[in-house]
Coordinates of C-alpha atoms in Angstrom, one line a residue:
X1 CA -52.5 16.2 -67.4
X2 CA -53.1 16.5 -63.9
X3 CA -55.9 19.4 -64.1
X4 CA -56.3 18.7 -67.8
X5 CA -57.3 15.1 -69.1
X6 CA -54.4 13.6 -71.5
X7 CA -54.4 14.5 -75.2
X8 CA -55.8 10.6 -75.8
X9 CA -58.8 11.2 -73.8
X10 CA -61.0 13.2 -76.1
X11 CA -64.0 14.9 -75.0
X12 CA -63.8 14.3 -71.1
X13 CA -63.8 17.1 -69.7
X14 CA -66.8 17.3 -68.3
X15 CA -66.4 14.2 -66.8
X16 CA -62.5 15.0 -65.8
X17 CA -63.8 18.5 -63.5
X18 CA -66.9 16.1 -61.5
X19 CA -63.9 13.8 -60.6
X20 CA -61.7 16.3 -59.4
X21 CA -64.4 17.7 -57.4
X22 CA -65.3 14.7 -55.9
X23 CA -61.9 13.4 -55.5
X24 CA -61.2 17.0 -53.6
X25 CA -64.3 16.2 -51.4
X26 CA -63.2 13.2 -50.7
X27 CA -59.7 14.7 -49.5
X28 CA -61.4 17.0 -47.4
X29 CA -63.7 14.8 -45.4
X30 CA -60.5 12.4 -45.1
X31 CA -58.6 15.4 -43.2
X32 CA -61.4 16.5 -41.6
X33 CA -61.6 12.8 -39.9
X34 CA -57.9 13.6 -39.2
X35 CA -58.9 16.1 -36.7
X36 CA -61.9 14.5 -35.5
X37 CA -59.6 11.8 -34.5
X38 CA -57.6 14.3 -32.6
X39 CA -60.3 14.6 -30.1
X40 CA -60.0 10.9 -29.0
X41 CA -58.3 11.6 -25.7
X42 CA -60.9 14.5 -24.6
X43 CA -64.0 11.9 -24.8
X44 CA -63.1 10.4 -21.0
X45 CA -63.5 14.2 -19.9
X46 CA -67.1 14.6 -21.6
X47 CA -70.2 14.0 -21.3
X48 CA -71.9 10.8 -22.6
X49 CA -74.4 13.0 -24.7
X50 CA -71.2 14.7 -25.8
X51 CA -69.3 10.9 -26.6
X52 CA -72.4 10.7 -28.7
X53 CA -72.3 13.7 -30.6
X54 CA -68.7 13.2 -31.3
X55 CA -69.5 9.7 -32.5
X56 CA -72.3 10.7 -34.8
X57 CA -69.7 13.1 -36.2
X58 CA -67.6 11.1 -37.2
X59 CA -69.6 8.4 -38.6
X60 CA -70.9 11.1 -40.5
X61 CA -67.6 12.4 -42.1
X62 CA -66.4 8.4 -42.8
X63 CA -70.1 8.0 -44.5
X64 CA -69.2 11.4 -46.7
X65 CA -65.5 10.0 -47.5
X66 CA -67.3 6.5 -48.9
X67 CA -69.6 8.7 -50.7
X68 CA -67.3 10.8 -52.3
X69 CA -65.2 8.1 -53.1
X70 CA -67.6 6.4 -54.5
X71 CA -68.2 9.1 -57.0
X72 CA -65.0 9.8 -57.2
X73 CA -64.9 6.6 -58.8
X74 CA -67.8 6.2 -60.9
X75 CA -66.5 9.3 -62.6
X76 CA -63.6 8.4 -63.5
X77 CA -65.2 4.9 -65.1
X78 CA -67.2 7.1 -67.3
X79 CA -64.1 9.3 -68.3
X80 CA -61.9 5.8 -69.4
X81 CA -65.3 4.4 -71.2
X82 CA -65.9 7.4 -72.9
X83 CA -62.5 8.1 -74.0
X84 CA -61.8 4.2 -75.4
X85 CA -65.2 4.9 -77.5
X86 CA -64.2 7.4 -79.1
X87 CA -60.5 6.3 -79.8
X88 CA -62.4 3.1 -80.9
X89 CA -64.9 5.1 -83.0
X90 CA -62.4 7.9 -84.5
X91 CA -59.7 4.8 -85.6
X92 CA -62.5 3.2 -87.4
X93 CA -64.6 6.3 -88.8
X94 CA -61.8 8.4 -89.2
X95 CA -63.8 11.4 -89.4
X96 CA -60.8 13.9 -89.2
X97 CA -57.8 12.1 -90.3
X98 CA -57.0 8.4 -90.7
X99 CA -55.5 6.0 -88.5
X100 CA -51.8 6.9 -88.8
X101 CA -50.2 3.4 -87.6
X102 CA -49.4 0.4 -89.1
X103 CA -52.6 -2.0 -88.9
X104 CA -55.9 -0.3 -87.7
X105 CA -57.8 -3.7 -86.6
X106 CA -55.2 -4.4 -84.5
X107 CA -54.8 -1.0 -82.7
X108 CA -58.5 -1.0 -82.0
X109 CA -58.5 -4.1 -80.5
X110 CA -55.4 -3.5 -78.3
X111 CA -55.4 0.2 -78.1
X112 CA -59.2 0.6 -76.6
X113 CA -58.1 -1.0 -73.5
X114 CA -54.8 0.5 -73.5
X115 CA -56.4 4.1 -73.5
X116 CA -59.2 3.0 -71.2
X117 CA -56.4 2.6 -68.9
X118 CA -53.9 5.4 -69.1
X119 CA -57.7 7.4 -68.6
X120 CA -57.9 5.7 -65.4
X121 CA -54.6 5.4 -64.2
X122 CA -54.3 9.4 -65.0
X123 CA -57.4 10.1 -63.0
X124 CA -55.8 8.3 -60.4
X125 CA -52.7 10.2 -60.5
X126 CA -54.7 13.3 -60.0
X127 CA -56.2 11.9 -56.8
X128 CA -53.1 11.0 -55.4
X129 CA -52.2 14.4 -56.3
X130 CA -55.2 16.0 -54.4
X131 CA -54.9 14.1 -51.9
X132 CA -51.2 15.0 -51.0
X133 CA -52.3 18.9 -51.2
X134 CA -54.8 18.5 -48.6
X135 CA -53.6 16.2 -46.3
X136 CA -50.0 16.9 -46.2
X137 CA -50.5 19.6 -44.5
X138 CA -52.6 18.2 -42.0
X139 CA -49.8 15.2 -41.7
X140 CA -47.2 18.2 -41.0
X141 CA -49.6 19.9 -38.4
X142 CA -50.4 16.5 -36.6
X143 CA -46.9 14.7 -36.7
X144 CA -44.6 17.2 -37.9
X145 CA -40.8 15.3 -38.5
X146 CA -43.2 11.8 -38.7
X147 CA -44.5 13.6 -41.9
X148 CA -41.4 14.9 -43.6
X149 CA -40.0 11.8 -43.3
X150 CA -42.4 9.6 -44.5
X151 CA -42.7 12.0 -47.4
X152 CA -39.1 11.6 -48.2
X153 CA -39.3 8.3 -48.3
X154 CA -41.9 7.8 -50.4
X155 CA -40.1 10.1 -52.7
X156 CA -37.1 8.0 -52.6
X157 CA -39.0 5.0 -52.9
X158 CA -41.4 6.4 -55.9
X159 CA -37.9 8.0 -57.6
X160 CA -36.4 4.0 -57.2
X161 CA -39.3 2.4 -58.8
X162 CA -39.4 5.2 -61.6
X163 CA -35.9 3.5 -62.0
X164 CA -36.9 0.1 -62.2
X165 CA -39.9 0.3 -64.1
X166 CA -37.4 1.1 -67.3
X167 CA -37.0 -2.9 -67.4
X168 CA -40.8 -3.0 -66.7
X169 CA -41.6 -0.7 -70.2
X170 CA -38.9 -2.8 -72.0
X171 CA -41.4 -6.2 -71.0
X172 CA -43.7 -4.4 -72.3
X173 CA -42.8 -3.1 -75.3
X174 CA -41.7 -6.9 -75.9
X175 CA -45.1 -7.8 -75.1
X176 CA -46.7 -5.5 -77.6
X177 CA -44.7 -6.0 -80.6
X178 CA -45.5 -10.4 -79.5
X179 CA -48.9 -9.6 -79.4
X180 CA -49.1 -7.4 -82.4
X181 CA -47.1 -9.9 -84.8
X182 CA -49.5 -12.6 -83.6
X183 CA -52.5 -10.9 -84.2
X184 CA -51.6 -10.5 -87.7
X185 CA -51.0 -13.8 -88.1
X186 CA -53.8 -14.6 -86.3
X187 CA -55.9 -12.8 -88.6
X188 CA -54.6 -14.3 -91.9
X189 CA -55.2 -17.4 -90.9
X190 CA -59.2 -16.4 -90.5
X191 CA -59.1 -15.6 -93.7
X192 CA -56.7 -18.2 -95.2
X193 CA -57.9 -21.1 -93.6
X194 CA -61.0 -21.2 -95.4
X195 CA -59.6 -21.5 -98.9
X196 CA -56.6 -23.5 -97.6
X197 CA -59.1 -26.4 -96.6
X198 CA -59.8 -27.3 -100.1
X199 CA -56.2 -27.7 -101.2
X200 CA -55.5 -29.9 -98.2
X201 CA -53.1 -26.7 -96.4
X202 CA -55.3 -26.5 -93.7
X203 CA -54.5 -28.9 -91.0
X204 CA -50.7 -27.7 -91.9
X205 CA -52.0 -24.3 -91.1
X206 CA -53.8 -25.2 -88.0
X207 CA -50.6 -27.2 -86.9
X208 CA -48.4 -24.2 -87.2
X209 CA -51.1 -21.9 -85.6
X210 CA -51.5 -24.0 -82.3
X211 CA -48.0 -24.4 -82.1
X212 CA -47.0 -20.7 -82.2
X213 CA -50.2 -19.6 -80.3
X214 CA -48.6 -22.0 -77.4
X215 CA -45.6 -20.3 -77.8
X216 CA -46.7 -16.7 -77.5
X217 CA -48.8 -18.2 -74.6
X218 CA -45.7 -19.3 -72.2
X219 CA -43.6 -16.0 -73.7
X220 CA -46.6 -13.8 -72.5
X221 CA -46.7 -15.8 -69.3
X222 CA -43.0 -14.9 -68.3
X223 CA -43.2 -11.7 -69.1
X224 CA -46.5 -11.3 -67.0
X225 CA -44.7 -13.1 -64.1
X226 CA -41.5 -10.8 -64.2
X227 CA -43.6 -7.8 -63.9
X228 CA -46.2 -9.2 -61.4
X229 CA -42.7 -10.3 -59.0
X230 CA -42.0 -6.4 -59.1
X231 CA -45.2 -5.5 -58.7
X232 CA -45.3 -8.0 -55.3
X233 CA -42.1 -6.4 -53.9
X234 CA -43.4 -3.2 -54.3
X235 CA -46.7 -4.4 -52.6
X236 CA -44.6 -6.2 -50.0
X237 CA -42.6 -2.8 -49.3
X238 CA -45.1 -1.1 -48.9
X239 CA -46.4 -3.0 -46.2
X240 CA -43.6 -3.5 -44.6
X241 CA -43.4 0.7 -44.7
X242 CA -47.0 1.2 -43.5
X243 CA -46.5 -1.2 -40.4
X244 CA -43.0 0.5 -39.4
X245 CA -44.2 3.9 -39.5
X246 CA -47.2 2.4 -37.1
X247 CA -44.2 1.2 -34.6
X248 CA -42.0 4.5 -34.8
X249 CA -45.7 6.4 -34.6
X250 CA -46.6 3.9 -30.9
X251 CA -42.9 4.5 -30.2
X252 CA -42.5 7.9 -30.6
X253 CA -46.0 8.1 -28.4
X254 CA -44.5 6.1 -26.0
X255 CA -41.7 8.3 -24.9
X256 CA -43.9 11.1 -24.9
X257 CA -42.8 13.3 -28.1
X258 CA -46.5 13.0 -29.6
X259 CA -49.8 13.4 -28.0
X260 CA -52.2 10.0 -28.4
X261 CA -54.7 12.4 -30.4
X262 CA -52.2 13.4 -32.5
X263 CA -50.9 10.2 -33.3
X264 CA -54.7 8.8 -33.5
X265 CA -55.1 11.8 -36.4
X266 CA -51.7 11.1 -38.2
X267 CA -52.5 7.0 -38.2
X268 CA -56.2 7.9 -39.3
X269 CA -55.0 10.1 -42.2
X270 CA -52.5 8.1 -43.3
X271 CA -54.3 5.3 -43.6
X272 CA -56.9 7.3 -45.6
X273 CA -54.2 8.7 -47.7
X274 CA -52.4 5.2 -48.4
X275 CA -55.0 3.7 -51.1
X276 CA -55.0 6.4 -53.8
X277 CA -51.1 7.3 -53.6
X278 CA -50.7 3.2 -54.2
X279 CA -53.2 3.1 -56.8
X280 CA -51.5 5.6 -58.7
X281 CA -48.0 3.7 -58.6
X282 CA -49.3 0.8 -59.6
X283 CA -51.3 2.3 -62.4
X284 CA -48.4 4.0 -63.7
X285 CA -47.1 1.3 -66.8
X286 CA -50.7 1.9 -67.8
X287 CA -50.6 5.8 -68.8
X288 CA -47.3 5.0 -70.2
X289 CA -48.9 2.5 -72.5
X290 CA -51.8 4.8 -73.5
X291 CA -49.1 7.4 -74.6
X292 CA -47.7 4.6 -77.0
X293 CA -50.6 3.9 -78.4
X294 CA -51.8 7.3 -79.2
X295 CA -48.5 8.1 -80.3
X296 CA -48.8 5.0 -82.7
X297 CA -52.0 6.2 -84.0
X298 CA -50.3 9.5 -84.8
X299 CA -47.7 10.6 -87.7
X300 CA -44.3 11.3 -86.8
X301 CA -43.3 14.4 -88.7
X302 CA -39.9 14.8 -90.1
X303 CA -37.7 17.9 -89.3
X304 CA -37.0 18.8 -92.7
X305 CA -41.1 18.1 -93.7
X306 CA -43.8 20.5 -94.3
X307 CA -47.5 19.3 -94.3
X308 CA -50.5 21.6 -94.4
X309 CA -54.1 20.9 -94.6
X310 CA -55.3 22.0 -98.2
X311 CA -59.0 24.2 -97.8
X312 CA -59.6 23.5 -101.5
X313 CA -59.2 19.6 -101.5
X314 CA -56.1 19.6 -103.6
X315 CA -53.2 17.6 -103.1
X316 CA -49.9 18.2 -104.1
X317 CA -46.7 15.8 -103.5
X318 CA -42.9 17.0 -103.9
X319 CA -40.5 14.7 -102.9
X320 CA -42.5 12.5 -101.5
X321 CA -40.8 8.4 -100.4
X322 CA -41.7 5.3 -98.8
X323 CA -41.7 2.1 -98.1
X324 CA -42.2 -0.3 -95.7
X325 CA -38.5 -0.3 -94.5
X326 CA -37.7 2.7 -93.3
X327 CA -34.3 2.6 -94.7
X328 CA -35.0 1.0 -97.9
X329 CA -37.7 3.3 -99.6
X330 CA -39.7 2.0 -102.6
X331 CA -39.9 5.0 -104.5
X332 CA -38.3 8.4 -104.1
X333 CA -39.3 11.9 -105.8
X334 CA -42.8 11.7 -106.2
X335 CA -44.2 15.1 -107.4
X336 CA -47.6 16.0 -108.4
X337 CA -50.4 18.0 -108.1
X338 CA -54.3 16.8 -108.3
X339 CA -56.8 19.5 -108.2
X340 CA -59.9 18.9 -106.4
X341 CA -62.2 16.6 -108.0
X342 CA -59.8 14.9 -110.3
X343 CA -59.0 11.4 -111.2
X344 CA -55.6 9.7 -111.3
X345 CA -54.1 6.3 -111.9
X346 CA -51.5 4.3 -110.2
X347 CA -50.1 1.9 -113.0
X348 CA -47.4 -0.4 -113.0
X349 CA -46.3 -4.0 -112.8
X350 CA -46.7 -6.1 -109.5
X351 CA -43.7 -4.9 -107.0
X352 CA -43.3 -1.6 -107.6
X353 CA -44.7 0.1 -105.0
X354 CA -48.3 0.9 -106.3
X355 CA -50.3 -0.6 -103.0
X356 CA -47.0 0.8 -100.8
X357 CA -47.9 4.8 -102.3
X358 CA -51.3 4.6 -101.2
X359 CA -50.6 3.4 -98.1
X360 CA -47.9 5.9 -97.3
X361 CA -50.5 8.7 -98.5
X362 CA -52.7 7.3 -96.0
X363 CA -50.3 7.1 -93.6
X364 CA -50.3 3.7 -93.0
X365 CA -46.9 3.3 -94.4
X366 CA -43.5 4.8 -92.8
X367 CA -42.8 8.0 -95.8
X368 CA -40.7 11.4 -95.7
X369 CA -41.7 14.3 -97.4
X370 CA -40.1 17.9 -98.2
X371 CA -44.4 19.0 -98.9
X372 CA -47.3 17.8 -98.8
X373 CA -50.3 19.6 -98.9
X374 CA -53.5 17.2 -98.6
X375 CA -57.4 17.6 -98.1
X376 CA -58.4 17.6 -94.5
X377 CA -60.3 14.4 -94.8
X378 CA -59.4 11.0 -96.8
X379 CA -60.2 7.2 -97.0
X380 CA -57.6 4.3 -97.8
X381 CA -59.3 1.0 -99.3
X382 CA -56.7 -1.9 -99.4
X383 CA -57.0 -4.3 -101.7
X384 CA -57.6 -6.7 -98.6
X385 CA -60.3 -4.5 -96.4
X386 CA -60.7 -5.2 -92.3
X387 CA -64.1 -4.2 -91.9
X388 CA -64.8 -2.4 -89.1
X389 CA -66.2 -3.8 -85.9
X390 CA -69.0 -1.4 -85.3
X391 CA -72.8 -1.5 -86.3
X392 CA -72.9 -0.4 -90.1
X393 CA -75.3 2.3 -89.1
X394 CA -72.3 3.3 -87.1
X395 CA -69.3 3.6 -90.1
X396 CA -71.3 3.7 -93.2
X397 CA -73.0 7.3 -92.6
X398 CA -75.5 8.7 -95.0
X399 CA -75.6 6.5 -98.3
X400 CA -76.3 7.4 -101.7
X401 CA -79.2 5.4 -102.6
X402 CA -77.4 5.0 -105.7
X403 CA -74.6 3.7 -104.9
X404 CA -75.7 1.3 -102.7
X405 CA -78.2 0.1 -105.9
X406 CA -74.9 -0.2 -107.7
X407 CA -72.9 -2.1 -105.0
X408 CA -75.8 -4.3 -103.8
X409 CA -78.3 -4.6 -107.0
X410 CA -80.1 -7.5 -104.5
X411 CA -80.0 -5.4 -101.6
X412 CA -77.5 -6.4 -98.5
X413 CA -76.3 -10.1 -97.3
X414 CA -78.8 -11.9 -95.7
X415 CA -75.7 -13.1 -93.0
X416 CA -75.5 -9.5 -92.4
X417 CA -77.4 -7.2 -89.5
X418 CA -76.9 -3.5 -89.9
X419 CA -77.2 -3.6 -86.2
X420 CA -75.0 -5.5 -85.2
X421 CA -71.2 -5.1 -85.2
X422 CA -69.5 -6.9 -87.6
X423 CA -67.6 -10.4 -86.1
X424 CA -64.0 -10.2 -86.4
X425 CA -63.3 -8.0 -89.3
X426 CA -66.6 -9.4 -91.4
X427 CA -64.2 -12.5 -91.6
X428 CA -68.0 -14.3 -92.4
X429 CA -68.5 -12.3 -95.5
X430 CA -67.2 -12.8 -99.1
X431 CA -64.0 -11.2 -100.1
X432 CA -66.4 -9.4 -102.6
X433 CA -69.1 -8.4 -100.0
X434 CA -66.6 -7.3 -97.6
X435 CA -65.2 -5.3 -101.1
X436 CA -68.5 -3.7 -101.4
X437 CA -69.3 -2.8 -98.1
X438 CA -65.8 -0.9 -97.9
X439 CA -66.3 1.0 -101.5
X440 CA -70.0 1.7 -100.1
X441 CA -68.3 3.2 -96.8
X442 CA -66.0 5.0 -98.9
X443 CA -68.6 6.4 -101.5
X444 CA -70.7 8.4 -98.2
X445 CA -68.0 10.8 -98.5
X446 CA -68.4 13.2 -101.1
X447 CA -65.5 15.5 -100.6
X448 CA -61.7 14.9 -100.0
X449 CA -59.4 11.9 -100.9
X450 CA -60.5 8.7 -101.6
X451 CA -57.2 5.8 -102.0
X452 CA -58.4 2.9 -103.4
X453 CA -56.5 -0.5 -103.9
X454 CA -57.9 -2.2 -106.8
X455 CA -61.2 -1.7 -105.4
X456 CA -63.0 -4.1 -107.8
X457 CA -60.7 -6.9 -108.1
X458 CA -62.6 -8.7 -105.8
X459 CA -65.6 -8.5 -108.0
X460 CA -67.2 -10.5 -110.8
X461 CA -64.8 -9.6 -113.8
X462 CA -67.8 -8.8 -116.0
X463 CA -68.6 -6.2 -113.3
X464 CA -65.6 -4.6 -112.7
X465 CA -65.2 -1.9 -115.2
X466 CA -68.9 -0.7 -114.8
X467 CA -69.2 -0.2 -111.1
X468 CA -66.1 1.8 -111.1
X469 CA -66.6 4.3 -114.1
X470 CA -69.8 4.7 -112.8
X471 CA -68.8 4.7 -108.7
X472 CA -66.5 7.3 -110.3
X473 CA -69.4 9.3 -112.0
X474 CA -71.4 9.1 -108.1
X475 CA -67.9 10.5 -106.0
X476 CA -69.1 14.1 -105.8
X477 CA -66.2 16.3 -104.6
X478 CA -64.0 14.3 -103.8
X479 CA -60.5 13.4 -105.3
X480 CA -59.7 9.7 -106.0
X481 CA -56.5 8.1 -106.5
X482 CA -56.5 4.2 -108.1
X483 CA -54.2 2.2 -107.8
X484 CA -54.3 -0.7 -110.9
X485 CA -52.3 -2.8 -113.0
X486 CA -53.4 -0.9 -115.8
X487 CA -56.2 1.8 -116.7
X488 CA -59.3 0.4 -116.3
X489 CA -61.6 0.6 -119.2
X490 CA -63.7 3.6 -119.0
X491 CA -61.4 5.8 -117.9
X492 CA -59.2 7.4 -120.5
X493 CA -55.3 9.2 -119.9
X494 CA -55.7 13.1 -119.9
X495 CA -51.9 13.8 -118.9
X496 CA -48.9 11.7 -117.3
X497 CA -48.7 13.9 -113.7
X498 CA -45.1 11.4 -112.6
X499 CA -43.4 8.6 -114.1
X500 CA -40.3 6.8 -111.9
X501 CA -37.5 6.3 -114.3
X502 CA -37.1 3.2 -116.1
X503 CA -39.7 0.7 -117.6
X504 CA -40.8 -0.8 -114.4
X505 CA -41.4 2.3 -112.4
X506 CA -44.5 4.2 -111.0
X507 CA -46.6 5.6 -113.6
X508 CA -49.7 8.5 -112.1
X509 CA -51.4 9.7 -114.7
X510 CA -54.4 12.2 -114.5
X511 CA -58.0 10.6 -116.3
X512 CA -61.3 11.1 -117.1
X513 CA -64.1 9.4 -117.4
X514 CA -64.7 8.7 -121.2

């Protein structure tokens, strides 16, 4: 991670070698000041056209450090933007593979920031890094036992706080699964509230709402307080270390065991070499949170699991289990096998794991496996769909004309600009119009897996049947796997592919279009 930028930071790398460069520039005109300020004691002996020169010098190399810093800087700003865009983008678009963790909208909202942050705080370990190459050396040449033993004591000091910071990660791991659990909830009640109002539940709501909102509030304010108090002590030692190494330094000059340029150069460098090295401690917590969250956003195999990308678009289960309790699966021993281009048929009666199969097959959903070969790319539709909030240009790609005819016979909302992002999750929309906006999303891919939720239950019931035969009749390529109470008209039973035992179980069933 240090000469490469962290697995989470997608394409940076561009911008990851211009910030090494300029951090090592930066490095280098902060040593070369180092031995400028060497020459302090020779400027009574000299010349004043000399003084001057020797002035002009070194304004010139503290003008190059601010530059280089500068840049430095500005780099590594457009590294963390870029690399939060594209996490942002690839969650939502999920042009490879889909959001592996447990609720997308939330993980964009948190996790952009979160990455944006480990980018920086890893660029900033890097310059701490480069800077300790280059002006160690010159801290050894200057100030030779000064500099090994300020170096083992920030080693002992950095090895400490690596120590303490474990209670620091446990705050914040607290913090996250608060905020996360809140979000949710948060989020229900945007779409709740609305149709609570009429049957007199909202105020309740809002009551409830407020009340655990304050909650969360004062719990996120201690937690924020406990780790600001460690942060302050480490500020505070800090200090208190830069000011005694400036007495032992005077001291040490004093009794005559360091020349004054020498201890002019150490002073100089160190002070340089202070800002980046405590930049990069206190950034720390942050590349430790970016690795949770892209760790979150990816599947966890299991050691006894194989999984391989299919080149042909088939899929093909064995012993596949889930549910959203780890130790509690829903169902167990799902095996089948759907060719590319095929149609099958979650049935069953409300409960018995329908909505939790297609979740686990998009990964949403904790699941074990002993194989499962899939198609390299797929889209989940819950029967509840958070929009995404980018531009529609942005997510919907290139649309059959058809299908949108068939999703949006009078053309799209009026409340909605293909420009703009969409506001909280398209929370303004109609459960139908945010129904047809995901099934349109879904329908610009013609090849791979398509998992869809009773897609149409949100629709007029005079509609339904219709726009999904034909929606079926417009997939292309691609596989799709419904998940429905029973077979929707249309669509008639070719072959049962896996039944669960017993007359409430799973039933997947290969169809076709009659």
């Amino acid at each position: 991670m240090i000469w490469r930028p962290p697995i989470w930071a997608g394409s940076v790398h561009s911008l990851w070698r211009f910030q090494a460069l300029f951090a090592l520039c930066a490095a280098g005109a902060e040593a070369g000041i180092g031995f400028w300020l060497r020459q302090i004691p020779t400027l009574s002996e000299r010349t004043a056209h000399e003084a001057r020169l020797w002035m002009a010098g070194l304004g010139f190399l503290l003008a190059a450090r601010v530059v280089f810093s500068w840049r430095r800087d500005l780099w590594r700003e457009k590294a963390a933007l870029r690399s939060g865009t594209e996490f942002h983008h690839g969650l939502w678009t999920q042009a490879s593979t889909p959001p592996l963790c447990e609720d997308p909208s939330w993980l964009a909202r948190e996790g952009r920031e979160g990455i944006e942050a480990g980018t920086r705080a890893a660029a900033e370990m890097r310059t701490a890094v480069v800077t300790l190459l280059v002006l160690l050396p010159v801290l050894i040449w200057l100030a030779p036992w000064l500099a090994v033993s300020v170096a083992a004591s920030a080693f002992a000091l950095g090895w400490v706080a690596q120590r303490r910071s474990t209670a620091g990660k446990l705050l914040a791991d607290e913090d996250c699964r608060d905020a996360r659990t809140e979000t949710d909830a948060e989020e229900w009640g945007w779409r709740a509230m609305p149709e609570a109002v009429g049957s007199g539940i909202g105020p309740k709501v809002a009551s409830v709402f407020q009340s655990r909102g304050s909650l969360h509030a004062l719990r996120r304010s201690r937690r924020t307080a406990s780790l600001l108090a460690w942060g302050a002590t480490g500020e505070a030692a800090a200090h208190a270390g830069g000011w005694l190494l400036a007495a032992v330094s005077l001291a040490v000059w004093k009794l005559g065991w360091l020349p004054a340029g020498n201890l002019a150069g150490f002073l100089g460098v160190s002070l340089l070499a202070y800002r980046p090295i405590r930049e990069a401690g206190k950034l720390m917590p942050h590349l430790q949170r970016a690795e949770q969250i892209w760790n979150r956003s990816r599947p966890i195999p299991s050691p006894h699991s194989m999984e391989t990308i299919s080149s042909n678009g088939d899929l093909e289960l064995l012993d596949f289990e889930g549910g959203w309790d780890p130790s509690k699966p829903l169902f167990q021993g799902v095996c089948f096998h759907l060719r590319a281009g095929e149609i099958a048929v979650v049935t069953g009666p409300n409960g018995c794991g329908k909505s939790t199969l297609l979740a686990a097959l998009a990964g949403i959903c904790p699941h074990r496996f002993r194989r499962l070969h899939r198609p390299a790319t797929q889209c989940w539709m819950a029967q509840e769909p958070v929009l995404p909030p980018l531009p529609l240009t942005d997510w919907l790609g290139t649309c059959n004309p058809k299908v949108v005819g068939l999703l949006f016979p009078q053309g799209l909302p009026e409340n909605l600009d293909p420009q703009l992002p969409l506001v909280h999750g398209g929370h303004n929309l109609s459960r139908g119009q945010r129904a047809r906006l995901a099934l349109l999303a879904i329908a610009s891919s013609k090849s791979g897996l398509w998992l869809l939720d009773e897609p149409v239950s949100a629709l007029p019931a005079d509609q339904r049947d219709q726009i999904l035969t034909q929606l079926m009749e417009l997939r292309g390529n691609a596989s799709v796997i419904l998940a429905e109470p029973v077979v929707p008209q249309g669509l008639r039973v070719e072959e049962i592919l896996w039944e669960e035992p017993g007359a409430k179980g799973l039933c997947i069933a290969r169809v076709r279009i009659s």
